[in-house]
């Protein structure tokens, strides 16, 4: 029922061919072959697996308004939005750039950029203009290209790297500590914060709840068995000179 019209057409065109060939195969007794029986057994497992996944999805889709409201309250950070200012100070200055002391830097080891980032952070916390500080940070690193815009616009926590999402714990007007990353030093300021209204979030919440329920049901079922593969079968030595066992057992056996 969910097939697009073009796919339904393709199925309709191929169906007579399959009927014809399947009937001929039965006439020849090919459906009695042991290999055919094994293929049918495997195909049956695949179809039952698909049907069970659909069953999980159907069960998970029964979501009440109360479920939605509880999820909204318990996961409030997912629905926070913030307007941020962000300064990115390059990790290293280009070779030959002057350091904060006026001397020329050598590659990597004597990079002056940690000190530059700390100075810019102090000035940012004192209320200086972020865009100007961003420009100076790039200039200190010898970057000739234009410095990036500091405004992130209205953004969700998921729009930031995981280690940066803690800035959502700050209040408007606060400036973060310097966050060091392999790509550079990051400094944030919270301009404003808002919550996505529950009415706007209901559809998304239902999708999240359904997805989490399916994942939980699948994970619970997978935990009921332990699988061991015979690595020798795959050409991988176990280091013991003998193949490992191959079995599926329930925990506790």
Tab-separated table of C-alpha atoms in Angstrom:
chain	number	residue	atom	x	y	z
A	1	UNK	CA	0.000	0.000	0.000
A	2	UNK	CA	2.881	2.399	0.620
A	3	UNK	CA	4.587	1.778	-2.723
A	4	UNK	CA	5.036	4.764	-5.034
A	5	UNK	CA	3.043	4.506	-8.271
A	6	UNK	CA	6.146	3.780	-10.377
A	7	UNK	CA	7.160	0.873	-8.128
A	8	UNK	CA	3.617	-0.564	-8.181
A	9	UNK	CA	3.774	-0.438	-11.971
A	10	UNK	CA	7.098	-2.291	-12.018
A	11	UNK	CA	5.677	-4.969	-9.714
A	12	UNK	CA	2.584	-5.364	-11.901
A	13	UNK	CA	4.719	-5.772	-15.006
A	14	UNK	CA	7.007	-8.382	-13.425
A	15	UNK	CA	4.272	-10.362	-11.654
A	16	UNK	CA	3.110	-12.413	-14.697
A	17	UNK	CA	6.726	-13.354	-15.407
A	18	UNK	CA	7.174	-14.578	-11.827
A	19	UNK	CA	3.936	-16.583	-11.965
A	20	UNK	CA	4.997	-18.245	-15.206
A	21	UNK	CA	8.501	-19.142	-14.060
A	22	UNK	CA	7.408	-20.243	-10.578
A	23	UNK	CA	4.819	-22.639	-12.064
A	24	UNK	CA	7.425	-24.050	-14.431
A	25	UNK	CA	9.857	-24.559	-11.521
A	26	UNK	CA	7.195	-26.536	-9.647
A	27	UNK	CA	6.555	-28.702	-12.714
A	28	UNK	CA	10.266	-29.544	-12.744
A	29	UNK	CA	10.210	-30.330	-9.008
A	30	UNK	CA	12.693	-27.588	-8.157
A	31	UNK	CA	10.645	-26.626	-5.112
A	32	UNK	CA	11.519	-30.044	-3.622
A	33	UNK	CA	15.262	-29.361	-3.741
A	34	UNK	CA	17.042	-29.145	-0.362
A	35	UNK	CA	18.730	-25.906	-1.377
A	36	UNK	CA	15.335	-24.372	-2.120
A	37	UNK	CA	14.046	-25.422	1.311
A	38	UNK	CA	17.063	-23.786	2.980
A	39	UNK	CA	16.529	-20.598	0.987
A	40	UNK	CA	12.873	-20.542	2.030
A	41	UNK	CA	13.850	-21.029	5.680
A	42	UNK	CA	16.278	-18.117	5.494
A	43	UNK	CA	13.790	-15.900	3.633
A	44	UNK	CA	11.182	-16.726	6.287
A	45	UNK	CA	13.560	-15.560	9.032
A	46	UNK	CA	14.147	-12.301	7.188
A	47	UNK	CA	10.420	-11.680	6.697
A	48	UNK	CA	9.630	-12.498	10.335
A	49	UNK	CA	12.400	-10.137	11.464
A	50	UNK	CA	10.877	-7.373	9.338
A	51	UNK	CA	7.419	-8.146	10.707
A	52	UNK	CA	8.661	-8.022	14.295
A	53	UNK	CA	10.276	-4.636	13.659
A	54	UNK	CA	6.961	-3.379	12.271
A	55	UNK	CA	5.213	-4.781	15.360
A	56	UNK	CA	7.603	-2.864	17.619
A	57	UNK	CA	6.899	0.295	15.612
A	58	UNK	CA	3.132	-0.205	15.836
A	59	UNK	CA	3.297	-0.734	19.597
A	60	UNK	CA	5.585	2.258	20.060
A	61	UNK	CA	3.282	4.580	18.132
A	62	UNK	CA	0.614	4.521	20.856
A	63	UNK	CA	1.619	7.766	22.573
A	64	UNK	CA	-0.685	9.785	24.812
A	65	UNK	CA	-0.665	13.544	25.344
A	66	UNK	CA	0.530	12.863	28.895
A	67	UNK	CA	3.513	10.905	27.510
A	68	UNK	CA	4.378	13.901	25.339
A	69	UNK	CA	4.142	16.361	28.240
A	70	UNK	CA	6.301	14.166	30.491
A	71	UNK	CA	8.954	13.864	27.780
A	72	UNK	CA	8.941	17.644	27.247
A	73	UNK	CA	9.545	18.310	30.946
A	74	UNK	CA	12.130	15.548	31.390
A	75	UNK	CA	14.165	16.615	28.337
A	76	UNK	CA	13.841	20.380	28.574
A	77	UNK	CA	17.357	21.029	27.219
A	78	UNK	CA	16.363	19.522	23.861
A	79	UNK	CA	13.848	22.309	23.437
A	80	UNK	CA	16.081	25.184	24.455
A	81	UNK	CA	17.194	27.598	21.778
A	82	UNK	CA	19.843	30.246	22.242
A	83	UNK	CA	21.357	33.086	20.312
A	84	UNK	CA	25.103	32.954	20.846
A	85	UNK	CA	28.208	34.900	19.969
A	86	UNK	CA	31.253	32.724	19.282
A	87	UNK	CA	34.905	33.620	18.882
A	88	UNK	CA	37.229	31.073	17.289
A	89	UNK	CA	40.930	31.631	17.883
A	90	UNK	CA	43.149	29.462	15.622
A	91	UNK	CA	45.170	26.825	17.443
A	92	UNK	CA	48.516	27.910	16.032
A	93	UNK	CA	49.978	31.048	14.513
A	94	UNK	CA	51.532	30.797	11.104
A	95	UNK	CA	55.317	30.506	11.258
A	96	UNK	CA	57.017	33.849	11.633
A	97	UNK	CA	54.112	35.688	13.286
A	98	UNK	CA	54.940	37.955	16.195
A	99	UNK	CA	54.065	36.661	19.643
A	100	UNK	CA	52.321	38.703	22.317
A	101	UNK	CA	55.800	39.696	23.549
A	102	UNK	CA	56.790	40.988	20.118
A	103	UNK	CA	59.135	38.090	19.282
A	104	UNK	CA	58.700	35.860	16.262
A	105	UNK	CA	57.213	32.413	16.848
A	106	UNK	CA	58.691	29.116	15.768
A	107	UNK	CA	56.417	26.387	14.419
A	108	UNK	CA	53.879	24.687	16.716
A	109	UNK	CA	55.949	24.327	19.907
A	110	UNK	CA	56.197	28.040	20.713
A	111	UNK	CA	52.727	28.908	19.424
A	112	UNK	CA	51.542	32.113	21.122
A	113	UNK	CA	47.888	31.316	20.497
A	114	UNK	CA	46.979	29.956	23.975
A	115	UNK	CA	48.059	33.299	25.449
A	116	UNK	CA	46.190	35.168	22.688
A	117	UNK	CA	43.028	33.176	23.440
A	118	UNK	CA	43.274	33.948	27.163
A	119	UNK	CA	43.724	37.678	26.511
A	120	UNK	CA	40.771	37.731	24.134
A	121	UNK	CA	38.697	35.837	26.703
A	122	UNK	CA	39.498	38.402	29.390
A	123	UNK	CA	38.463	41.241	27.090
A	124	UNK	CA	35.313	39.385	25.992
A	125	UNK	CA	34.293	38.870	29.623
A	126	UNK	CA	34.852	42.594	30.188
A	127	UNK	CA	32.262	43.368	27.522
A	128	UNK	CA	34.347	44.190	24.441
A	129	UNK	CA	32.907	43.675	20.968
A	130	UNK	CA	33.030	40.025	19.906
A	131	UNK	CA	33.361	40.715	16.183
A	132	UNK	CA	36.367	42.959	16.754
A	133	UNK	CA	37.936	40.393	19.081
A	134	UNK	CA	37.365	37.678	16.461
A	135	UNK	CA	39.148	39.833	13.887
A	136	UNK	CA	42.109	40.365	16.214
A	137	UNK	CA	42.296	36.628	16.975
A	138	UNK	CA	42.653	35.807	13.283
A	139	UNK	CA	45.166	38.605	12.761
A	140	UNK	CA	47.264	37.306	15.669
A	141	UNK	CA	47.417	33.932	13.913
A	142	UNK	CA	48.450	35.521	10.625
A	143	UNK	CA	45.201	34.613	8.895
A	144	UNK	CA	44.783	36.784	5.820
A	145	UNK	CA	41.257	35.565	5.069
A	146	UNK	CA	38.309	37.383	6.580
A	147	UNK	CA	37.387	36.367	10.102
A	148	UNK	CA	34.076	34.503	10.527
A	149	UNK	CA	30.857	36.055	11.779
A	150	UNK	CA	30.480	35.620	15.502
A	151	UNK	CA	26.689	35.306	15.650
A	152	UNK	CA	25.361	31.736	15.543
A	153	UNK	CA	21.774	32.847	15.151
A	154	UNK	CA	19.085	30.911	17.010
A	155	UNK	CA	20.541	27.473	17.635
A	156	UNK	CA	19.685	24.218	19.426
A	157	UNK	CA	22.133	22.351	21.692
A	158	UNK	CA	22.537	19.673	19.015
A	159	UNK	CA	23.845	22.373	16.679
A	160	UNK	CA	27.040	22.579	18.747
A	161	UNK	CA	29.785	20.003	19.334
A	162	UNK	CA	29.010	17.862	22.386
A	163	UNK	CA	31.763	19.464	24.470
A	164	UNK	CA	30.353	22.930	23.711
A	165	UNK	CA	26.742	22.231	24.687
A	166	UNK	CA	27.450	23.170	28.307
A	167	UNK	CA	27.144	26.821	27.246
A	168	UNK	CA	23.374	26.270	27.328
A	169	UNK	CA	23.685	26.102	31.108
A	170	UNK	CA	24.745	29.759	31.160
A	171	UNK	CA	22.428	32.738	31.490
A	172	UNK	CA	22.132	35.597	28.956
A	173	UNK	CA	25.114	37.918	29.197
A	174	UNK	CA	27.505	35.281	30.524
A	175	UNK	CA	30.752	34.426	28.744
A	176	UNK	CA	32.082	30.859	28.723
A	177	UNK	CA	35.546	29.687	29.652
A	178	UNK	CA	37.964	29.058	26.797
A	179	UNK	CA	37.123	25.697	25.217
A	180	UNK	CA	40.232	24.137	23.688
A	181	UNK	CA	39.756	21.899	20.667
A	182	UNK	CA	42.186	20.505	18.064
A	183	UNK	CA	40.756	23.045	15.618
A	184	UNK	CA	41.149	26.080	17.876
A	185	UNK	CA	40.031	27.910	21.015
A	186	UNK	CA	36.339	28.746	21.403
A	187	UNK	CA	34.724	31.468	23.479
A	188	UNK	CA	30.930	31.866	23.722
A	189	UNK	CA	28.574	34.508	24.996
A	190	UNK	CA	24.865	33.904	25.515
A	191	UNK	CA	22.780	36.708	24.023
A	192	UNK	CA	19.322	35.241	24.690
A	193	UNK	CA	17.566	31.956	25.464
A	194	UNK	CA	14.088	30.681	24.637
A	195	UNK	CA	12.106	27.459	24.907
A	196	UNK	CA	10.331	25.898	21.936
A	197	UNK	CA	6.627	25.872	22.942
A	198	UNK	CA	5.165	22.450	23.638
A	199	UNK	CA	2.553	22.961	20.923
A	200	UNK	CA	5.306	23.311	18.322
A	201	UNK	CA	7.311	20.386	19.678
A	202	UNK	CA	4.526	17.774	19.932
A	203	UNK	CA	5.089	16.166	16.518
A	204	UNK	CA	8.852	15.902	17.027
A	205	UNK	CA	8.398	14.532	20.544
A	206	UNK	CA	6.104	11.767	19.283
A	207	UNK	CA	8.766	10.778	16.746
A	208	UNK	CA	11.469	10.711	19.426
A	209	UNK	CA	9.362	8.687	21.884
A	210	UNK	CA	8.442	6.158	19.207
A	211	UNK	CA	12.062	5.806	18.090
A	212	UNK	CA	13.328	5.366	21.652
A	213	UNK	CA	10.701	2.721	22.412
A	214	UNK	CA	11.657	0.733	19.318
A	215	UNK	CA	15.339	0.974	20.241
A	216	UNK	CA	14.605	-0.157	23.813
A	217	UNK	CA	12.532	-3.133	22.639
A	218	UNK	CA	15.227	-4.176	20.169
A	219	UNK	CA	18.035	-3.757	22.697
A	220	UNK	CA	16.133	-5.741	25.344
A	221	UNK	CA	15.636	-8.638	22.939
A	222	UNK	CA	19.278	-8.588	21.796
A	223	UNK	CA	20.458	-8.735	25.416
A	224	UNK	CA	18.671	-12.061	25.875
A	225	UNK	CA	21.327	-13.924	23.873
A	226	UNK	CA	25.088	-14.055	23.598
A	227	UNK	CA	26.646	-14.830	20.222
A	228	UNK	CA	30.038	-16.467	19.717
A	229	UNK	CA	31.511	-16.769	16.225
A	230	UNK	CA	34.049	-19.328	15.076
A	231	UNK	CA	36.825	-16.963	14.026
A	232	UNK	CA	38.682	-19.743	12.232
A	233	UNK	CA	35.763	-20.011	9.825
A	234	UNK	CA	36.467	-16.412	8.783
A	235	UNK	CA	40.204	-17.069	8.474
A	236	UNK	CA	41.060	-15.336	11.751
A	237	UNK	CA	43.356	-17.195	14.122
A	238	UNK	CA	42.315	-17.303	17.779
A	239	UNK	CA	45.937	-17.550	18.895
A	240	UNK	CA	45.213	-20.843	20.676
A	241	UNK	CA	45.797	-23.144	17.720
A	242	UNK	CA	42.173	-24.287	17.739
A	243	UNK	CA	38.937	-22.738	16.571
A	244	UNK	CA	36.666	-20.929	18.974
A	245	UNK	CA	33.213	-22.335	19.668
A	246	UNK	CA	30.222	-21.224	17.659
A	247	UNK	CA	26.944	-21.135	19.517
A	248	UNK	CA	24.131	-18.865	20.623
A	249	UNK	CA	23.138	-19.137	24.259
A	250	UNK	CA	20.995	-17.288	26.729
A	251	UNK	CA	22.799	-15.522	29.620
A	252	UNK	CA	23.150	-17.801	32.613
A	253	UNK	CA	23.525	-21.021	30.625
